[in-house]
Amino acid sequence: MRLLVKYANRLLCQTAAPVPLRQKASAAATGSLKLATSAQTEPERVNKQDSPLTDTFGRHHTYLRISLTERCNLRCDYCMPADGVPLQPKANLLTTEEIIRLARIFVKQGVRKIRLTGGEPTVRRDIVDMVAEMKALPQLEHVGITTNGLVLTRLLLPLQRAGLDSLNISLDTLKKDRFEKITRRKGWERVIAGIDLAVQLGYRPKVNCVLMRNFNEDEVCDFVEFTRDRPVDVRFIEYMPFSGNKWHTDRLISFKETVELIRRQWPEFEALPNGPNDTSKAFAVPGFKGQVGFITSMTEHFCGSCNRLRLTADGNIKVCLFGNKEFSLRDAMRSDVSEEDLVDLIGAAVRRKKRQHAAFSPRHAESLADGESPDDTHRRLADTSLQFPIASAALLHHHLHSHRSQLLQAARHCSTLSHVNAQGKAQMVDVGEKPTSTRLARAEATVIVGERLIQLIAANELAKGDVLSVAQLAGILGAKRTSELIPLCHNISLSSVKVKAQLFPEEQCVRLEASVRCSGQTGVEMEALTAVSIAALTVYDMCKAVSHDICITNIRLLSKSGGKRDYQRQEQS
């Protein structure tokens, strides 16, 4: 069935009518419009409150950035060594089909804008086809791309025909010799030609420039001059000065400092209106065709209006550029989880998004202003070495499969049990004659982890990621796979699985509780017990790199109801 769906998707993409060339916007042609962005309207009303893309602070995420590859055809000296960086095996990266599937799921949940990034996305041979497939997704309004511009003169026209709506071009210098020194490659002329071609085709390209002290601050006014006769949006990005986990703010040039520098030459340099979710503060010199923007990631954060999510090339969803929390959608898909489970995983990741990243607490903002170093809690932007996969059902199956034969052997010696026939052979209980009723079961487990791990879990500083969220998701997946993990359990259609994970610092433990419900002919206590067991094993797996002195204990049924024999555990006084 999956192969048929993939084939049908390909067939639809091949037979779809070609996308007409974009018409030049009147504003781009005249250079008269001075609005940073235009407000976008959603074609369908989305219930934002209940959407998995709405976090606990009410931010609804409609913008997804998808990294298509780790590879790049430049070797920028502030990004990577001359010999490049180690790349993951191809099998670790998302396939084209997986990317399109995830894009479709995100769009169904409310994403309306997708930007394709890298690495360098144009190194993918199927980039044009991928844009066309994205544009074919119902309700998706906008597909953009961020590129270094090296191959735009060759690819931009096919990309436009495929439906590409916008493009951002990374360019840190307008000097040919400096470009070659920075990138360790030739091609400056091709990048400029690509920008000019984009303008000719009716785009209003954004040119992203990372400003660094003693590097390219002498070109600030040159970039502003670049907007005089070109309808482009030059955007100065504040250098995010983290290398490994150490911060170095001496190369940071702030937004205010840059504006002051520009106004020495153009005193009339003025601010423009901005959209509600814009990351860039828009400015312009009156009479210039283009405009200038400032992405103030360091000095004036925009966390409160952030509507962006990121999908890495290896399939991790990242809710904050500065955060270390990642959830592997790739592992979930390759474990054949349902679309509903994928949406649950996405929702759990979004709900764990913080109000603002740690670098912008008030004391950190003050430290930056004074030139001091914030806490060492962030990693380099280009670092993709950490991966935080969720516990997949396939892996759980592997851990438990070796116990099945022992269980069956023990059952043969207990022929009076309902799961064993007179010959000592295993059999399932026939529940066909039982009445259908609402069945509910609750179970709990405790994982004693110690003081150090309690602190690391609470601060979310474990290398493998967010322990509590991943344990909850693993428990839900485990409950749904109980019949595959435990011999002779019935395959039950569950109507609800809830797993709660809580820290108890005084007891130095993680307390897990599962509640499972179904409408059926047999109980769900095994599903509840499996949920807390799998969640407990996941806590152990994510913490074992720090300590093996972890004890899983107190796995027990708390209550069950709806069957012939209800049960309620009596707590000891």
XYZ file of C-alpha atoms in Angstrom:
573
model
C 0.000 0.000 0.000
C 2.827 2.386 0.877
C 4.474 1.768 -2.509
C 1.180 2.492 -4.269
C 0.833 5.786 -2.436
C 4.397 6.810 -3.336
C 3.816 5.875 -6.971
C 0.562 7.849 -7.067
C 2.296 10.901 -5.602
C 5.025 10.745 -8.217
C 2.450 10.314 -10.971
C 0.501 13.333 -9.780
C 3.665 15.434 -9.730
C 4.564 14.332 -13.267
C 1.135 15.088 -14.677
C 0.514 18.343 -12.837
C 0.143 21.412 -14.989
C 3.289 23.569 -15.135
C 3.367 26.533 -12.827
C 3.315 29.811 -14.772
C 6.141 32.291 -14.346
C 5.696 34.792 -11.562
C 4.430 38.184 -12.522
C 6.548 41.058 -11.336
C 5.001 42.822 -8.393
C 4.295 46.453 -9.040
C 6.222 47.370 -5.907
C 9.327 45.556 -7.154
C 9.059 47.268 -10.529
C 8.712 50.784 -9.192
C 10.574 50.467 -5.920
C 7.857 52.565 -4.305
C 6.515 50.102 -1.736
C 8.225 50.351 1.641
C 6.543 47.617 3.662
C 8.658 44.923 5.269
C 6.103 42.175 4.706
C 2.477 41.786 3.787
C 0.047 40.142 6.156
C -0.840 36.587 5.232
C -4.308 35.182 5.643
C -5.056 31.553 6.251
C -7.358 29.913 3.713
C -9.013 27.828 6.368
C -9.768 28.648 9.973
C -7.360 26.765 12.225
C -8.242 25.953 15.828
C -4.981 27.355 17.156
C -5.758 26.635 20.792
C -5.986 22.867 20.244
C -3.396 22.651 17.465
C -0.252 20.562 18.111
C 1.640 23.515 16.605
C 0.598 25.863 19.429
C 2.959 25.966 22.403
C 2.125 26.600 26.048
C 2.659 30.349 25.574
C 0.059 30.623 22.810
C 2.512 30.899 19.909
C 1.093 29.189 16.823
C 3.816 27.899 14.520
C 3.028 28.295 10.814
C 6.570 28.447 9.414
C 8.750 25.358 8.907
C 12.386 25.415 7.831
C 13.546 22.098 6.357
C 17.242 21.314 6.005
C 17.586 19.158 2.892
C 21.250 18.259 3.279
C 24.347 18.728 5.404
C 26.560 19.211 2.344
C 27.740 22.577 1.047
C 29.774 23.650 -1.995
C 31.524 26.451 -0.051
C 33.950 26.274 2.879
C 33.280 29.515 4.737
C 36.025 29.970 7.325
C 33.627 30.923 10.161
C 31.441 27.881 9.456
C 33.776 24.936 8.849
C 37.428 23.962 8.348
C 38.951 23.977 4.861
C 38.542 20.209 4.543
C 34.864 20.359 5.462
C 33.111 18.644 8.350
C 32.336 14.942 8.899
C 29.030 14.049 7.265
C 26.530 11.534 8.514
C 25.958 8.349 6.499
C 23.322 8.850 3.822
C 21.097 6.282 5.529
C 20.820 8.626 8.536
C 19.345 11.420 6.438
C 15.721 11.826 5.442
C 14.782 10.494 2.026
C 12.822 12.635 -0.404
C 9.673 10.629 0.340
C 10.143 11.125 4.086
C 10.641 14.881 3.653
C 7.476 15.215 1.582
C 5.519 13.068 4.036
C 6.570 15.222 6.983
C 5.888 18.414 5.039
C 2.389 17.144 4.265
C 1.769 16.353 7.963
C 3.000 19.769 9.106
C 0.838 21.533 6.515
C -2.240 19.549 7.585
C -1.609 20.760 11.131
C -1.351 24.425 10.133
C 2.055 25.217 8.585
C 1.571 27.708 5.746
C 5.173 28.565 4.848
C 8.130 26.260 4.206
C 11.704 27.334 3.571
C 14.231 24.845 2.218
C 17.730 25.199 3.664
C 20.914 23.197 4.122
C 23.863 22.938 4.107
C 23.316 24.183 0.611
C 19.945 22.940 -0.708
C 20.824 23.405 -4.383
C 23.411 20.592 -4.207
C 20.477 18.168 -4.200
C 19.752 16.952 -7.697
C 16.022 16.729 -7.017
C 15.639 20.252 -5.614
C 13.384 21.409 -8.490
C 11.120 18.349 -8.202
C 10.974 18.792 -4.440
C 9.807 22.398 -4.767
C 7.121 21.252 -7.215
C 5.928 18.567 -4.778
C 5.820 21.073 -1.936
C 3.782 23.513 -4.027
C 1.306 20.726 -4.771
C 0.452 20.390 -1.059
C -3.047 21.778 -0.386
C -3.143 24.829 1.931
C 0.601 25.498 1.697
C 0.879 29.145 0.679
C 4.585 29.775 0.367
C 7.761 27.833 -0.519
C 11.097 29.624 -0.252
C 14.747 28.674 -0.342
C 17.934 29.889 1.337
C 21.004 29.475 -0.855
C 24.552 30.736 -1.305
C 23.571 31.656 -4.874
C 26.397 29.854 -6.671
C 24.132 27.997 -9.112
C 21.158 30.355 -9.314
C 21.903 31.358 -12.905
C 21.376 27.717 -13.855
C 18.604 26.680 -11.459
C 16.455 29.737 -10.745
C 14.311 29.590 -13.886
C 13.416 25.870 -13.370
C 12.773 26.611 -9.697
C 10.460 29.467 -10.639
C 8.555 27.223 -13.017
C 8.222 24.691 -10.207
C 6.544 27.393 -8.118
C 9.303 28.852 -5.912
C 7.880 31.917 -4.159
C 10.953 33.558 -2.636
C 14.675 33.197 -2.116
C 17.230 34.297 0.443
C 20.853 34.556 -0.671
C 23.714 34.410 1.821
C 26.456 36.897 0.957
C 28.838 38.359 3.539
C 30.895 40.595 1.273
C 30.644 42.640 -1.907
C 34.374 42.310 -2.551
C 35.533 39.528 -4.854
C 38.870 38.894 -3.168
C 37.319 38.857 0.294
C 34.607 36.469 -0.914
C 37.258 34.006 -2.092
C 39.136 34.360 1.191
C 35.995 33.780 3.261
C 34.535 30.926 1.240
C 37.816 29.371 0.022
C 36.121 29.110 -3.363
C 35.639 31.235 -6.476
C 32.192 32.319 -7.646
C 31.489 35.863 -6.431
C 30.467 36.967 -9.949
C 28.001 34.087 -10.210
C 26.352 35.052 -6.910
C 25.908 38.700 -8.005
C 24.597 37.495 -11.380
C 22.133 35.243 -9.543
C 20.842 38.180 -7.493
C 20.369 40.268 -10.627
C 18.624 37.362 -12.389
C 16.234 37.003 -9.469
C 15.321 40.693 -9.776
C 14.795 40.306 -13.539
C 12.459 37.344 -12.940
C 10.293 39.406 -10.591
C 11.588 38.280 -7.229
C 12.555 40.651 -4.446
C 15.445 38.596 -3.054
C 16.712 38.881 0.493
C 20.494 39.104 0.835
C 21.618 37.816 4.232
C 24.877 39.243 5.568
C 26.402 38.121 8.882
C 28.173 41.134 10.374
C 31.400 40.491 12.274
C 33.837 42.950 13.788
C 37.242 43.079 12.111
C 35.750 41.072 9.290
C 33.233 42.954 7.147
C 31.936 45.904 9.180
C 33.726 48.194 6.717
C 31.178 47.112 4.063
C 27.993 48.093 5.916
C 27.474 51.222 3.824
C 28.423 49.335 0.642
C 25.557 46.921 1.290
C 23.155 49.818 1.878
C 24.340 51.347 -1.410
C 23.600 47.980 -3.035
C 19.886 48.675 -2.426
C 19.909 51.993 -4.311
C 19.090 50.576 -7.750
C 18.090 47.021 -6.856
C 14.754 45.994 -5.254
C 16.488 43.718 -2.776
C 16.220 43.366 0.990
C 19.703 43.356 2.532
C 19.469 41.871 6.004
C 22.278 42.318 8.510
C 22.394 39.372 10.903
C 23.990 39.820 14.302
C 26.848 37.403 14.681
C 25.895 34.630 17.085
C 29.249 34.261 18.826
C 29.223 30.714 20.079
C 31.973 28.258 19.286
C 31.464 24.871 20.839
C 29.978 25.895 24.175
C 32.084 29.023 24.721
C 30.782 32.470 23.934
C 32.945 35.186 22.382
C 31.160 38.518 22.069
C 34.106 40.571 20.863
C 33.096 40.049 17.198
C 29.459 41.021 17.757
C 28.299 44.252 16.122
C 24.958 45.261 17.587
C 21.896 46.484 15.730
C 22.097 49.957 17.291
C 25.770 50.320 16.454
C 25.093 49.404 12.821
C 22.192 51.874 12.512
C 24.375 54.652 13.912
C 27.080 53.791 11.393
C 24.615 53.971 8.466
C 23.075 57.255 9.630
C 26.446 58.955 9.526
C 26.202 58.664 5.737
C 22.396 58.673 5.351
C 20.838 60.658 8.229
C 17.395 60.082 6.681
C 17.731 56.279 7.124
C 14.275 55.419 8.502
C 12.421 52.526 10.113
C 9.573 50.802 8.227
C 6.515 48.868 9.430
C 7.049 45.199 10.272
C 4.781 42.164 10.183
C 3.685 40.440 13.419
C 6.066 37.475 12.982
C 8.970 39.213 11.254
C 12.428 38.451 12.586
C 13.898 41.418 10.707
C 13.549 45.080 11.680
C 13.042 46.914 8.377
C 14.699 50.209 7.415
C 15.314 52.072 4.154
C 16.957 55.120 2.671
C 14.177 57.208 1.039
C 14.350 56.925 -2.737
C 16.255 53.647 -2.769
C 14.542 50.749 -4.551
C 15.513 48.224 -1.909
C 15.494 48.162 1.863
C 17.660 47.049 4.782
C 16.719 44.732 7.641
C 18.323 43.806 10.943
C 18.005 40.358 12.505
C 18.794 41.122 16.132
C 19.207 37.583 17.452
C 21.606 38.661 20.175
C 20.658 42.141 21.410
C 16.877 42.342 20.885
C 15.363 38.881 20.682
C 12.050 38.144 18.974
C 11.132 34.998 20.909
C 7.700 36.299 21.885
C 6.460 36.268 18.281
C 8.437 33.268 17.056
C 6.358 31.059 14.756
C 9.210 28.924 13.383
C 10.055 25.253 13.639
C 13.054 23.509 12.119
C 13.498 20.044 10.660
C 17.109 18.905 10.423
C 18.510 16.866 7.551
C 18.558 13.753 9.742
C 14.924 14.167 10.726
C 15.020 15.892 14.118
C 12.409 18.513 14.917
C 14.049 21.518 16.567
C 11.758 24.068 18.180
C 14.436 26.681 18.909
C 17.654 27.485 17.076
C 19.469 27.920 20.393
C 17.925 24.945 22.181
C 19.337 21.462 22.588
C 15.995 19.659 22.545
C 15.460 17.538 19.443
C 12.999 14.735 18.686
C 13.676 12.239 15.907
C 10.739 12.081 13.523
C 12.916 9.926 11.265
C 13.188 7.160 13.863
C 9.471 7.325 14.509
C 8.622 7.041 10.796
C 11.045 4.163 10.276
C 9.402 2.335 13.166
C 6.153 2.481 11.176
C 4.302 4.624 13.675
C 1.028 6.085 12.538
C 0.507 9.650 11.381
C -1.408 10.245 14.609
C 1.675 9.227 16.609
C 3.869 11.538 14.537
C 1.494 14.427 15.225
C 1.621 13.579 18.947
C 5.410 13.643 18.825
C 5.431 16.995 17.032
C 2.950 18.405 19.532
C 5.019 17.208 22.486
C 8.111 18.878 21.054
C 6.274 22.165 20.472
C 4.806 22.150 23.961
C 8.323 21.878 25.418
C 9.397 25.116 23.723
C 10.453 27.712 26.268
C 9.237 31.295 26.473
C 12.650 32.475 25.288
C 16.013 30.863 24.890
C 18.415 31.039 27.807
C 20.720 33.642 26.263
C 18.004 36.256 26.629
C 17.029 36.152 30.238
C 17.327 39.675 31.684
C 20.671 38.969 33.323
C 22.063 37.548 30.086
C 20.920 40.546 28.080
C 22.631 42.790 30.613
C 25.808 40.707 30.395
C 25.873 41.073 26.621
C 25.537 44.823 26.928
C 28.504 44.874 29.306
C 30.569 42.630 27.049
C 30.515 39.704 29.483
C 29.984 36.056 28.524
C 26.598 34.407 29.151
C 26.301 30.900 30.590
C 27.883 28.195 28.487
C 24.599 26.604 27.449
C 24.579 26.787 23.673
C 26.378 25.018 20.873
C 27.731 26.228 17.550
C 25.071 26.743 14.891
C 26.746 24.363 12.476
C 27.159 21.569 15.034
C 24.967 18.649 14.048
C 26.820 16.018 16.038
C 24.165 15.536 18.734
C 21.205 13.354 17.905
C 18.361 12.580 20.257
C 16.256 9.721 18.854
C 13.124 8.621 20.607
C 12.762 5.065 21.824
C 11.264 3.320 18.807
C 8.813 0.463 19.031
C 11.158 -1.722 16.987
C 13.976 -1.235 19.517
C 11.644 -1.987 22.396
C 10.515 -5.117 20.616
C 14.159 -6.188 20.291
C 14.813 -5.721 24.014
C 11.829 -7.799 25.046
C 11.815 -10.485 22.358
C 14.443 -12.625 24.133
C 12.117 -13.070 27.125
C 9.263 -14.614 25.149
C 10.612 -18.170 25.090
C 11.160 -18.107 28.857
C 7.595 -16.951 29.403
C 6.201 -19.681 27.183
C 8.296 -22.367 28.892
C 7.041 -21.290 32.291
C 3.462 -21.332 31.017
C 3.709 -25.005 30.004
C 4.243 -25.968 33.648
C 1.110 -24.125 34.729
C -1.608 -25.833 32.701
C -4.299 -24.519 34.981
C -3.721 -21.006 33.688
C -6.216 -19.565 31.252
C -3.494 -18.942 28.656
C -2.409 -22.604 28.553
C -4.415 -25.556 27.199
C -4.546 -29.106 28.535
C -1.500 -30.089 26.493
C 0.579 -27.274 27.983
C 0.451 -25.256 24.785
C 0.070 -21.492 24.833
C -3.281 -20.138 23.775
C -5.094 -16.827 23.808
C -8.184 -16.434 25.911
C -11.350 -16.286 23.828
C -13.116 -13.061 24.786
C -15.733 -13.250 22.038
C -18.570 -13.946 24.477
C -17.675 -11.162 26.875
C -19.788 -7.983 26.851
C -18.322 -4.782 25.443
C -17.739 -2.115 28.060
C -15.526 0.869 28.767
C -12.307 -0.451 30.280
C -9.907 1.773 32.225
C -6.596 0.912 33.871
C -3.922 2.898 35.682
C -0.365 1.842 36.491
C 2.774 3.439 37.856
C 6.531 2.947 37.987
C 9.365 4.683 39.781
C 12.903 5.267 38.516
C 15.388 6.204 41.236
C 18.134 8.187 39.498
C 20.035 10.047 42.214
C 20.684 13.697 42.959
C 22.979 14.473 40.004
C 20.618 13.079 37.381
C 17.642 14.819 38.961
C 19.443 18.135 38.474
C 20.417 17.331 34.874
C 16.897 16.217 33.962
C 15.352 19.302 35.558
C 17.730 21.594 33.657
C 17.335 19.577 30.444
C 21.106 19.253 30.138
C 21.397 15.568 29.245
C 23.065 14.934 25.890
C 20.219 12.736 24.643
C 17.604 15.434 25.146
C 14.375 15.937 27.070
C 14.056 12.841 29.271
C 10.514 13.381 30.518
C 8.952 14.132 27.125
C 10.712 11.275 25.372
C 9.734 8.858 28.155
C 6.096 9.925 27.852
C 6.099 9.358 24.098
C 7.867 6.015 24.423
C 5.272 4.930 26.981
C 2.437 5.843 24.622
C 4.066 3.922 21.779
C 4.682 0.966 24.092
C 1.034 0.808 25.168
C -0.073 0.711 21.540
C 2.372 -2.120 20.787
C 1.577 -4.263 23.844
C 0.215 -7.188 21.809
C 3.500 -7.293 19.860
C 5.649 -7.166 22.985
C 3.754 -9.432 25.408
C 2.798 -12.966 24.278
C -0.918 -13.785 24.115
C -2.138 -10.264 24.734
C -5.064 -9.252 22.569
C -4.627 -6.535 19.978
C -6.904 -3.878 21.430
C -8.054 -0.660 19.814
C -7.232 1.935 22.462
C -9.274 5.098 22.713
C -6.886 6.943 25.038
C -3.333 6.572 26.355
C -1.930 9.150 28.751
C 1.504 8.950 30.332
C 2.607 11.417 32.995
C 6.264 11.834 33.967
C 7.173 13.862 37.059
C 10.369 14.658 38.925
C 10.470 14.242 42.703
C 13.746 15.900 43.765
C 13.396 15.048 47.452
C 13.046 11.352 46.624
C 15.592 11.631 43.777
C 13.269 9.795 41.416
C 11.124 10.050 38.325
C 7.531 8.963 38.870
C 5.667 7.589 35.852
C 1.926 7.036 35.676
C -0.111 5.707 32.762
C -3.854 5.805 32.191
C -5.288 3.664 29.368
C -8.877 3.400 28.194
C -10.725 1.405 25.559
C -14.193 0.240 24.683
C -13.885 -3.519 24.297
C -14.247 -7.034 25.647
C -11.037 -7.291 27.641
C -9.154 -5.089 30.061
C -6.232 -2.775 29.446
C -4.117 -3.309 32.557
C -1.353 -4.900 30.456
C -1.280 -1.827 28.239
C -0.995 0.451 31.274
C 1.786 -1.667 32.800
C 3.630 -1.829 29.474
C 3.403 1.938 29.125
C 5.087 2.661 32.467
C 7.633 -0.126 31.938
C 8.707 1.187 28.557
C 8.755 4.752 29.867
C 10.955 3.643 32.768
C 13.351 1.828 30.415
C 13.537 4.966 28.309
C 14.487 7.059 31.344
C 17.262 4.555 32.058
C 18.462 4.559 28.440
C 18.654 8.349 28.289
C 20.461 8.646 31.642
C 22.873 5.699 31.563
C 25.694 7.737 29.992
C 25.884 9.694 33.247
C 25.333 6.864 35.721
C 24.361 3.195 35.803
C 23.313 3.483 39.430
C 19.655 3.694 38.422
C 16.897 1.547 39.908
C 13.570 0.840 38.216
C 11.119 -0.145 40.912
C 7.520 -0.200 42.051
C 5.965 -1.168 38.696
C 2.415 -1.916 39.695
C -1.233 -1.676 38.767
C -3.092 1.094 40.558
C -6.621 0.403 39.391
C -8.745 -1.186 36.706
C -12.452 -0.981 35.995
C -15.095 -1.976 33.476
C -14.617 -5.742 33.669
C -15.929 -8.569 35.825
C -13.391 -7.913 38.557
C -12.564 -4.281 39.239
C -9.491 -3.437 41.278
C -8.344 -0.449 43.325
C -4.988 -0.535 45.110
C -5.284 0.458 48.731
C -2.489 2.799 49.794
C -0.793 1.886 53.038
C -1.096 4.503 55.728
